[in-house]
Coordinates of C-alpha atoms and ligand atoms in Angstrom, one line a residue:
X25 CA 136.2 100.5 99.3
X26 CA 138.8 99.0 97.2
X27 CA 138.6 96.0 94.8
X28 CA 141.6 94.2 94.7
X29 CA 140.6 90.7 94.1
X30 CA 143.3 89.0 91.8
X31 CA 142.7 85.7 89.7
X32 CA 146.4 84.4 90.7
X33 CA 149.4 84.8 93.1
X34 CA 152.5 85.9 90.5
X35 CA 155.9 83.6 91.9
X36 CA 158.8 86.2 92.3
X37 CA 157.0 89.5 92.3
X38 CA 154.8 90.3 95.6
X39 CA 150.8 91.1 95.5
X40 CA 149.8 94.7 96.0
X41 CA 148.5 96.0 99.1
X42 CA 145.5 94.2 99.6
X43 CA 143.5 97.1 101.7
X44 CA 145.4 100.5 101.7
X45 CA 144.9 102.5 104.0
X46 CA 143.4 106.1 103.9
X47 CA 145.9 108.8 103.8
X48 CA 145.8 111.3 106.5
X49 CA 147.2 113.6 104.5
X50 CA 144.6 115.3 102.3
X51 CA 145.7 115.9 98.7
X52 CA 144.3 119.3 97.2
X53 CA 141.1 118.9 94.9
X54 CA 142.3 118.2 91.5
X55 CA 145.2 116.0 92.8
X56 CA 147.2 113.8 89.5
X57 CA 148.6 110.4 90.5
X58 CA 151.0 110.8 87.6
X59 CA 152.6 107.9 87.6
X60 CA 151.0 104.1 87.6
X61 CA 149.9 101.3 85.2
X62 CA 147.6 98.9 84.4
X63 CA 148.2 95.3 83.0
X64 CA 146.3 93.0 81.5
X65 CA 144.4 90.9 82.1
X66 CA 146.2 89.1 80.1
X67 CA 143.5 87.1 78.0
X68 CA 142.5 90.5 76.8
X69 CA 146.0 92.5 76.3
X70 CA 148.5 89.8 76.5
X71 CA 152.1 90.7 78.1
X72 CA 154.9 90.8 75.5
X73 CA 157.3 88.3 74.5
X74 CA 160.3 90.1 75.3
X75 CA 159.3 90.8 78.9
X76 CA 161.7 90.5 81.8
X77 CA 159.0 90.1 84.0
X78 CA 155.1 89.1 84.3
X79 CA 152.9 90.9 86.8
X80 CA 149.6 89.6 87.9
X81 CA 146.8 91.4 86.0
X82 CA 146.0 95.4 87.5
X83 CA 142.9 96.1 85.9
X84 CA 141.7 99.8 85.1
X85 CA 138.9 99.5 87.4
X86 CA 141.1 98.7 90.2
X87 CA 143.5 101.7 89.7
X88 CA 140.4 104.3 89.1
X89 CA 139.2 102.7 92.5
X90 CA 142.1 103.3 94.3
X91 CA 142.4 107.0 92.5
X92 CA 139.0 107.5 94.5
X93 CA 140.4 106.0 97.4
X94 CA 143.4 107.9 98.0
X95 CA 141.6 111.2 97.2
X96 CA 143.3 112.3 94.1
X97 CA 140.9 113.1 90.3
X98 CA 143.5 112.0 87.7
X99 CA 146.0 109.4 86.3
X100 CA 148.8 109.0 84.7
X101 CA 149.1 105.7 83.2
X102 CA 152.7 104.9 82.3
X103 CA 153.3 102.4 79.4
X104 CA 155.5 99.7 82.1
X105 CA 158.2 96.9 80.0
X106 CA 156.2 93.5 80.3
X107 CA 153.8 95.3 77.5
X108 CA 156.3 96.1 75.4
X109 CA 155.3 98.4 72.6
X110 CA 151.2 96.8 72.5
X111 CA 149.5 100.0 74.5
X112 CA 146.2 98.5 74.3
X113 CA 145.5 98.2 78.0
X114 CA 146.8 101.2 78.6
X115 CA 144.6 102.8 75.8
X116 CA 141.5 100.8 76.8
X117 CA 141.9 102.5 80.5
X118 CA 142.3 105.9 79.0
X119 CA 138.9 105.6 76.6
X120 CA 137.3 104.3 79.7
X121 CA 138.4 107.4 82.0
X122 CA 136.2 109.8 80.7
X123 CA 138.8 112.3 80.2
X124 CA 140.4 111.8 83.7
X125 CA 143.4 109.8 82.6
X126 CA 146.2 110.6 79.8
X127 CA 149.1 108.6 79.0
X128 CA 153.1 107.7 78.2
X129 CA 153.4 105.1 75.6
X130 CA 155.9 102.9 74.3
X131 CA 156.6 103.5 70.7
X132 CA 159.0 101.9 68.1
X133 CA 160.3 103.2 65.1
X134 CA 157.8 101.3 62.7
X135 CA 154.7 102.6 64.6
X136 CA 153.0 104.8 61.4
X137 CA 152.2 108.6 61.8
X138 CA 148.2 107.3 61.7
X139 CA 149.3 105.2 64.9
X140 CA 151.0 108.2 67.0
X141 CA 147.7 110.0 65.9
X142 CA 145.3 107.5 67.2
X143 CA 147.5 107.4 70.5
X144 CA 147.2 111.4 70.7
X145 CA 143.1 110.8 70.4
X146 CA 143.4 108.3 73.2
X147 CA 145.2 110.6 75.5
X148 CA 149.1 109.5 75.0
X149 CA 151.2 112.9 75.9
X150 CA 154.7 110.9 75.9
X151 CA 156.9 108.3 75.6
X152 CA 159.0 106.3 77.6
X153 CA 162.8 105.3 76.9
X154 CA 163.8 103.0 79.5
X155 CA 167.6 102.3 80.1
X156 CA 167.4 100.1 83.3
X157 CA 169.0 96.9 82.2
X158 CA 166.7 94.3 84.0
X159 CA 164.0 95.4 82.2
X160 CA 165.1 96.3 78.3
X161 CA 167.2 95.6 75.7
X162 CA 169.6 97.6 74.5
X163 CA 167.3 100.0 71.7
X164 CA 170.0 102.1 69.7
X165 CA 170.0 105.7 70.2
X166 CA 169.3 107.3 66.5
X167 CA 166.5 105.0 66.8
X168 CA 165.2 106.8 70.0
X169 CA 166.1 110.3 68.8
X170 CA 164.0 109.6 65.6
X171 CA 161.0 108.3 67.9
X172 CA 161.5 112.1 69.5
X173 CA 161.8 114.4 66.6
X174 CA 158.5 112.4 65.3
X175 CA 156.5 113.0 68.8
X176 CA 157.7 116.3 69.2
X177 CA 155.3 117.3 66.3
X178 CA 152.5 116.4 68.6
X179 CA 153.6 118.4 71.6
X180 CA 154.9 115.3 73.3
X181 CA 157.1 115.0 75.6
X182 CA 159.9 111.7 76.7
X183 CA 159.8 109.9 80.0
X184 CA 162.8 108.3 80.7
X185 CA 164.0 106.2 83.0
X186 CA 167.5 105.0 84.4
X187 CA 169.7 104.5 87.1
X188 CA 172.1 107.3 88.8
X189 CA 175.3 104.9 88.3
X190 CA 174.1 105.8 84.1
X191 CA 173.4 109.5 84.0
X192 CA 176.7 110.2 83.0
X193 CA 177.3 108.4 80.4
X194 CA 173.8 109.1 79.0
X195 CA 174.2 112.4 79.4
X196 CA 174.9 113.7 75.6
X197 CA 171.6 111.9 74.4
X198 CA 169.4 112.8 77.1
X199 CA 170.5 116.7 76.2
X200 CA 170.0 116.8 73.1
X201 CA 166.3 115.1 72.8
X202 CA 163.9 118.3 71.3
X203 CA 161.5 117.6 73.9
X204 CA 160.5 118.3 77.5
X205 CA 161.7 115.5 79.2
X206 CA 160.8 113.8 82.5
X207 CA 162.9 111.5 84.7
X208 CA 161.2 108.8 86.7
X209 CA 162.1 108.0 90.3
X210 CA 164.3 110.9 90.8
X211 CA 166.7 109.2 88.3
X212 CA 167.1 106.4 91.1
X213 CA 169.8 107.9 93.2
X214 CA 171.4 105.7 95.6
X215 CA 170.0 106.9 99.2
X216 CA 172.8 105.4 101.5
X217 CA 175.1 108.0 99.6
X218 CA 175.1 111.7 100.7
X219 CA 172.5 114.2 99.5
X220 CA 175.0 116.4 98.2
X221 CA 177.3 113.6 97.4
X222 CA 179.0 113.7 93.6
X223 CA 175.9 111.5 92.2
X224 CA 172.9 113.5 93.4
X225 CA 174.7 116.3 92.5
X226 CA 175.0 115.3 89.1
X227 CA 171.7 115.0 89.0
X228 CA 171.0 118.4 90.2
X229 CA 173.2 119.9 87.8
X230 CA 171.7 117.9 85.3
X231 CA 168.4 119.5 86.0
X232 CA 170.1 123.1 86.6
X233 CA 171.5 123.0 83.5
X234 CA 168.5 121.7 81.2
X235 CA 165.2 123.7 82.3
X236 CA 163.1 121.6 79.9
X237 CA 164.0 118.3 82.4
X238 CA 161.8 117.7 84.5
X239 CA 161.4 115.0 87.9
X240 CA 158.7 112.5 89.3
X241 CA 159.4 112.1 92.9
X242 CA 158.1 109.0 93.2
X243 CA 158.9 105.6 94.5
X244 CA 160.5 106.1 98.0
X245 CA 159.8 102.1 97.9
X246 CA 162.0 101.4 95.7
X247 CA 164.8 103.8 97.0
X248 CA 164.5 103.3 100.4
X249 CA 166.8 101.2 102.8
X250 CA 165.1 102.3 105.5
X251 CA 161.9 101.0 104.6
X252 CA 158.4 101.9 105.6
X253 CA 159.3 101.8 109.5
X254 CA 157.3 104.3 111.9
X255 CA 159.7 105.6 114.7
X256 CA 158.0 106.6 118.1
X257 CA 154.3 106.6 116.9
X258 CA 155.3 108.9 113.8
X259 CA 154.6 108.6 110.4
X260 CA 158.5 108.2 108.8
X261 CA 158.3 106.1 106.6
X262 CA 161.1 106.1 104.1
X263 CA 163.0 108.7 106.4
X264 CA 166.1 107.7 104.3
X265 CA 164.6 108.9 100.7
X266 CA 163.2 112.4 102.1
X267 CA 166.0 114.4 101.7
X268 CA 166.5 113.8 98.2
X269 CA 162.9 114.2 97.3
X270 CA 162.6 117.3 99.6
X271 CA 165.8 118.9 98.0
X272 CA 164.1 118.3 94.6
X273 CA 160.5 120.0 95.4
X274 CA 162.3 122.7 96.8
X275 CA 165.1 123.3 94.1
X276 CA 162.9 122.7 91.2
X277 CA 159.3 123.4 92.4
X278 CA 157.6 124.3 89.1
X279 CA 159.0 120.8 87.3
X280 CA 158.3 118.2 90.1
X281 CA 155.5 115.5 89.7
X282 CA 154.2 112.9 91.9
X283 CA 152.8 109.4 91.6
X284 CA 152.0 106.2 93.6
X285 CA 153.8 103.7 90.6
X286 CA 150.5 101.2 91.6
X287 CA 150.4 98.4 91.4
X288 CA 154.5 98.6 92.3
X289 CA 156.0 95.4 89.6
X290 CA 159.2 94.1 90.3
X291 CA 159.0 94.8 94.4
X292 CA 160.2 91.6 96.0
X293 CA 160.7 92.1 99.1
X294 CA 158.3 95.0 100.7
X295 CA 154.6 96.4 98.8
X296 CA 153.9 99.6 99.9
X297 CA 150.1 100.2 101.2
X298 CA 149.4 103.4 98.9
X299 CA 147.7 105.1 102.0
X300 CA 151.4 105.4 103.6
X301 CA 153.0 106.8 100.2
X302 CA 150.4 109.4 100.1
X303 CA 151.2 110.2 103.7
X304 CA 154.8 110.6 102.2
X305 CA 154.1 113.9 100.3
X306 CA 153.9 116.5 103.0
X307 CA 157.4 115.0 104.3
X308 CA 158.7 116.1 100.8
X309 CA 156.4 118.7 99.7
X310 CA 156.3 121.0 103.2
X311 CA 154.0 124.2 102.1
X312 CA 150.4 124.1 100.6
X313 CA 152.0 126.0 98.0
X314 CA 154.8 123.3 96.9
X315 CA 151.8 120.8 97.5
X316 CA 149.5 122.1 95.2
X317 CA 152.6 122.3 92.8
X318 CA 153.4 119.2 92.7
X319 CA 150.3 117.3 92.5
X320 CA 148.1 119.6 90.6
X321 CA 149.8 123.1 88.8
X322 CA 152.7 121.2 87.1
X323 CA 150.7 117.4 85.8
X324 CA 148.2 120.0 84.4
X325 CA 150.2 122.0 83.1
X326 CA 152.0 119.0 81.3
X327 CA 148.9 116.8 80.9
X328 CA 145.9 118.6 80.7
X329 CA 147.4 122.1 79.3
X330 CA 144.0 123.2 77.7
X331 CA 142.0 123.3 81.2
X332 CA 145.1 125.6 82.7
Ligands
0GY429 C1 158.1 101.5 87.7 C2 159.4 100.6 87.9 C3 159.8 99.6 87.3 C4 159.4 98.7 86.2 C5 159.1 99.2 85.0 O1 158.6 100.0 82.8 C6 158.7 98.9 83.5 O2 158.4 97.6 83.7 O3 159.0 100.9 84.8 C7 161.1 98.7 87.6 O4 160.8 97.5 88.0 O5 161.8 99.6 88.5 O6 158.5 102.6 87.7 O7 157.1 100.6 87.2

């Protein structure tokens, strides 16, 4: 049973799906949801003053219940912009996950080495640099590069979030990063364009030329124009995203990750059924071997290498 009760509605942002279906697709044992969030509770962990949106509270208990409902074993909890660089809500979730969650933090230049060590102890293994203009204000590149150099020493990686149209301009900065680099949501391609058109080809080239770059093949619900419709009784949700995500999984089978993105902040038109999102996986990872790499081997190598 997934406990989905919320204390209040959030204007301008849809609440997450109340009763996610039980996926028909059984994820392999040890599967990792490698992109999800916790928010608040705001009385204990207030949202950042500089935030661009206010989510509704989404607790660690609700996240862990969803994990179990969908058949996953572990979570990677990613710091979202609404909490700024205050990682306490996420760290609290990690501290209550009994080793079954790791995290990606937001770190600023003034974070001390002692702060970073505390985050490492809690299970943080990466920092997130966000370049999506509607979500964050500009941070100077030299500041980000300085942070990247510091977290490299801890064996962490950098998660980057950007829109496809901005890749050309960000390319030199990204390729200068000294760590493993993980791209959120395939670099947000415009899926109404061709999968072999110039925009997505640039992203494929970026991954091909830079073997330290990985990608999450997540968020079909954010990228899709066709939406979650089922056709002829067949599960055909987000079908316009399938060629993009499948191409990624088949071209870079050892460098892809998957996540629910629960509780799906900032979605204003359509809120996905998380069970349906899981049923999307076999459309993009079509063999048991690809599914195992995507859901188990790759995230374990990145977030729990000591168990591999
Ligand atoms: C996501 C996507 C979004 C939000 C954030 O940090 C964030 O606030 O990443 C978005 O609005 O596209 O990955 O949760």
